[in-house]
């Protein structure tokens, strides 16, 4: 099988695709792209959409972490990413949908908002990346890419404050899915691979790491993705973290 994965360093769905390929033991080559520029590149490569992860398997093009999970099960059924039992499959698919549609984007917004405040941690996120130019040059020219990515992803103060206010609820949902046996079972499934990289990306923030590490969700994240490049020193305003720490929001007077 000839497999090439197109991704962006630090992309959580990109890490999901890599982890699923590794889980199945499918050898693959990886092309790392710059954010923003990636959109034109994947279109030029003939993919229908603009996002990564995108994958070519023996010439066939599949884009998006969820379609990729299904395609990997089709080309190599074992170990299966979806349970055979229909009821369990429905539960895994719903958890996977939650991971993709509800959890993934708020984390992306937090990341781009944070890079707008401080670009220095970009170096740690680029560890192991092969961008085709020296990393120092890439980092020195990152300003416009960060600004555009923050804009495209609507990483505004207001949205990121809301994202953080909702994060506690989402972590609870992951803990509940683990308790129900949908996630973190003996055999990892597509929902584990969808959700864990988002948690792992959130855990690159020193502000968030201890809060997630203390929960079953944190244990799952480290099990599925033992290493995730990136370390963000404190950047999130303490008042925005209060809902996550269980501090009640101040009453309006
Ligand atoms: N939900 C999609 C989202 C893919 C997505 O938005 N990927 C981001 C990277 S995490 C992307 O390609 N962004 C384009 C850019 O940053 O320019 C999936 O899981 O595949």
CSV table of N, CA, C and O and ligand atoms in Angstrom, one decimal, residues 7-8 10-14 16 34-39 42 50-54 63-68 99-101 104-105 108 112 145 149 152-153 194 201, ligand 1:
chain,number,residue,atom,x,y,z
A,7,UNK,N,-0.5,17.0,6.2
A,7,UNK,CA,-1.0,17.5,7.5
A,7,UNK,C,-0.2,18.9,7.8
A,7,UNK,O,0.5,19.3,6.9
A,8,UNK,N,-0.6,19.4,8.9
A,8,UNK,CA,0.1,20.7,9.4
A,8,UNK,C,0.7,20.3,10.7
A,8,UNK,O,0.0,19.6,11.5
A,10,UNK,N,1.2,20.1,14.4
A,10,UNK,CA,0.3,20.5,15.5
A,10,UNK,C,-1.1,20.3,15.2
A,10,UNK,O,-2.0,20.5,16.1
A,11,UNK,N,-1.5,19.9,14.0
A,11,UNK,CA,-2.9,19.7,13.7
A,11,UNK,C,-3.4,18.5,14.4
A,11,UNK,O,-3.0,17.4,14.3
A,12,UNK,N,-4.5,18.7,15.3
A,12,UNK,CA,-5.0,17.6,16.1
A,12,UNK,C,-5.7,16.5,15.2
A,12,UNK,O,-5.4,15.4,15.4
A,13,UNK,N,-6.5,16.9,14.2
A,13,UNK,CA,-7.0,15.8,13.4
A,13,UNK,C,-5.9,15.2,12.5
A,13,UNK,O,-6.0,14.0,12.2
A,14,UNK,N,-4.9,15.9,12.3
A,14,UNK,CA,-3.7,15.3,11.6
A,14,UNK,C,-3.1,14.3,12.5
A,14,UNK,O,-2.7,13.2,12.0
A,16,UNK,N,-4.6,12.7,14.7
A,16,UNK,CA,-5.6,11.5,14.8
A,16,UNK,C,-5.3,10.6,13.6
A,16,UNK,O,-5.3,9.4,13.8
A,34,UNK,N,2.5,24.3,5.7
A,34,UNK,CA,2.2,25.5,6.5
A,34,UNK,C,0.7,25.8,6.5
A,34,UNK,O,0.0,25.6,5.5
A,35,UNK,N,0.2,26.2,7.7
A,35,UNK,CA,-1.2,26.6,7.7
A,35,UNK,C,-1.4,27.7,6.7
A,35,UNK,O,-0.5,28.4,6.3
A,36,UNK,N,-2.6,27.8,6.3
A,36,UNK,CA,-3.1,28.8,5.2
A,36,UNK,C,-2.6,28.4,3.9
A,36,UNK,O,-3.5,28.1,3.0
A,37,UNK,N,-1.3,28.2,3.7
A,37,UNK,CA,-0.7,27.8,2.4
A,37,UNK,C,-1.2,26.4,2.1
A,37,UNK,O,-1.5,26.0,0.9
A,38,UNK,N,-1.5,25.6,3.2
A,38,UNK,CA,-2.0,24.2,3.0
A,38,UNK,C,-3.2,24.2,2.2
A,38,UNK,O,-3.5,23.2,1.4
A,39,UNK,N,-4.1,25.2,2.3
A,39,UNK,CA,-5.4,25.2,1.6
A,39,UNK,C,-5.2,25.1,0.1
A,39,UNK,O,-5.8,24.3,-0.5
A,42,UNK,N,-3.5,21.6,-0.9
A,42,UNK,CA,-4.4,20.4,-1.0
A,42,UNK,C,-5.4,20.5,-2.1
A,42,UNK,O,-5.7,19.5,-2.8
A,50,UNK,N,-10.4,22.0,1.5
A,50,UNK,CA,-9.2,22.8,1.7
A,50,UNK,C,-8.4,22.4,3.0
A,50,UNK,O,-7.4,23.0,3.3
A,51,UNK,N,-8.9,21.4,3.7
A,51,UNK,CA,-8.3,21.1,5.0
A,51,UNK,C,-7.5,19.9,5.1
A,51,UNK,O,-7.5,19.0,4.2
A,52,UNK,N,-6.6,19.8,6.1
A,52,UNK,CA,-5.9,18.6,6.4
A,52,UNK,C,-6.5,18.0,7.7
A,52,UNK,O,-7.2,18.8,8.5
A,53,UNK,N,-6.4,16.7,8.0
A,53,UNK,CA,-5.6,15.8,7.2
A,53,UNK,C,-6.3,15.4,5.9
A,53,UNK,O,-7.5,15.3,5.8
A,54,UNK,N,-5.4,15.1,4.9
A,54,UNK,CA,-5.8,14.6,3.7
A,54,UNK,C,-4.8,13.5,3.3
A,54,UNK,O,-3.7,13.5,3.7
A,63,UNK,N,-10.2,12.8,2.4
A,63,UNK,CA,-10.0,14.1,3.2
A,63,UNK,C,-10.9,14.1,4.4
A,63,UNK,O,-12.1,13.8,4.3
A,64,UNK,N,-10.3,14.5,5.6
A,64,UNK,CA,-11.1,14.6,6.8
A,64,UNK,C,-10.9,13.5,7.7
A,64,UNK,O,-10.8,12.3,7.3
A,65,UNK,N,-10.7,13.7,9.0
A,65,UNK,CA,-10.4,12.7,9.9
A,65,UNK,C,-11.4,11.6,10.0
A,65,UNK,O,-11.1,10.4,10.2
A,66,UNK,N,-12.7,11.9,9.9
A,66,UNK,CA,-13.7,10.9,10.0
A,66,UNK,C,-13.8,10.0,8.7
A,66,UNK,O,-13.8,8.8,8.8
A,67,UNK,N,-13.8,10.6,7.5
A,67,UNK,CA,-13.7,9.7,6.3
A,67,UNK,C,-12.4,8.9,6.3
A,67,UNK,O,-12.5,7.7,5.9
A,68,UNK,N,-11.3,9.4,6.8
A,68,UNK,CA,-10.1,8.7,6.8
A,68,UNK,C,-10.2,7.4,7.7
A,68,UNK,O,-9.8,6.3,7.3
A,99,UNK,N,-16.5,14.6,19.1
A,99,UNK,CA,-15.1,15.0,19.0
A,99,UNK,C,-14.8,15.9,17.8
A,99,UNK,O,-14.1,16.9,18.0
A,100,UNK,N,-15.3,15.6,16.7
A,100,UNK,CA,-15.0,16.3,15.5
A,100,UNK,C,-15.8,17.7,15.5
A,100,UNK,O,-15.2,18.7,15.2
A,101,UNK,N,-17.1,17.6,15.7
A,101,UNK,CA,-17.9,18.8,15.5
A,101,UNK,C,-18.0,19.7,16.7
A,101,UNK,O,-18.3,20.9,16.6
A,104,UNK,N,-13.2,19.7,18.6
A,104,UNK,CA,-12.0,20.0,17.8
A,104,UNK,C,-11.9,21.6,17.6
A,104,UNK,O,-10.8,22.1,17.8
A,105,UNK,N,-12.9,22.2,17.2
A,105,UNK,CA,-12.8,23.6,16.8
A,105,UNK,C,-12.4,24.6,18.0
A,105,UNK,O,-11.6,25.5,17.8
A,108,UNK,N,-8.9,24.5,18.6
A,108,UNK,CA,-8.2,25.2,17.5
A,108,UNK,C,-8.2,26.7,17.7
A,108,UNK,O,-7.2,27.4,17.5
A,112,UNK,N,-4.9,29.3,18.2
A,112,UNK,CA,-4.5,30.5,17.3
A,112,UNK,C,-4.6,31.8,18.1
A,112,UNK,O,-3.8,32.7,17.9
A,145,UNK,N,0.9,34.4,9.0
A,145,UNK,CA,0.2,33.1,9.0
A,145,UNK,C,-0.6,33.0,10.3
A,145,UNK,O,-1.8,32.6,10.2
A,149,UNK,N,-4.6,32.8,10.3
A,149,UNK,CA,-5.2,31.6,10.9
A,149,UNK,C,-6.2,32.0,12.0
A,149,UNK,O,-7.3,31.5,12.1
A,152,UNK,N,-9.3,33.4,10.2
A,152,UNK,CA,-10.1,32.4,9.5
A,152,UNK,C,-10.8,31.6,10.5
A,152,UNK,O,-11.9,31.1,10.3
A,153,UNK,N,-10.2,31.3,11.7
A,153,UNK,CA,-10.8,30.4,12.7
A,153,UNK,C,-11.6,31.2,13.7
A,153,UNK,O,-12.0,30.6,14.7
A,194,UNK,N,-10.2,10.2,17.6
A,194,UNK,CA,-10.7,11.5,17.3
A,194,UNK,C,-10.5,12.5,18.4
A,194,UNK,O,-10.1,13.6,18.3
A,201,UNK,N,-3.8,18.4,22.5
A,201,UNK,CA,-3.4,19.7,22.0
A,201,UNK,C,-3.7,20.7,23.1
A,201,UNK,O,-2.9,21.6,23.4
B,1,LIG,N1,-13.1,18.5,11.1
B,1,LIG,C1,-12.1,18.4,10.1
B,1,LIG,C2,-11.3,19.7,10.2
B,1,LIG,C3,-10.1,19.8,9.5
B,1,LIG,C4,-9.4,21.2,9.7
B,1,LIG,O1,-10.1,22.2,9.9
B,1,LIG,N2,-8.1,21.2,9.7
B,1,LIG,C5,-7.3,22.4,9.9
B,1,LIG,C6,-6.0,22.1,10.6
B,1,LIG,S1,-6.4,21.5,12.3
B,1,LIG,C7,-7.0,23.0,8.5
B,1,LIG,O2,-6.7,22.3,7.6
B,1,LIG,N3,-6.9,24.3,8.5
B,1,LIG,C8,-6.4,25.0,7.4
B,1,LIG,C9,-5.5,26.1,7.8
B,1,LIG,O3,-5.0,26.1,8.9
B,1,LIG,O4,-5.1,26.9,6.9
B,1,LIG,C10,-11.3,17.1,10.2
B,1,LIG,O5,-11.3,16.5,11.3
B,1,LIG,O6,-10.6,16.6,9.3
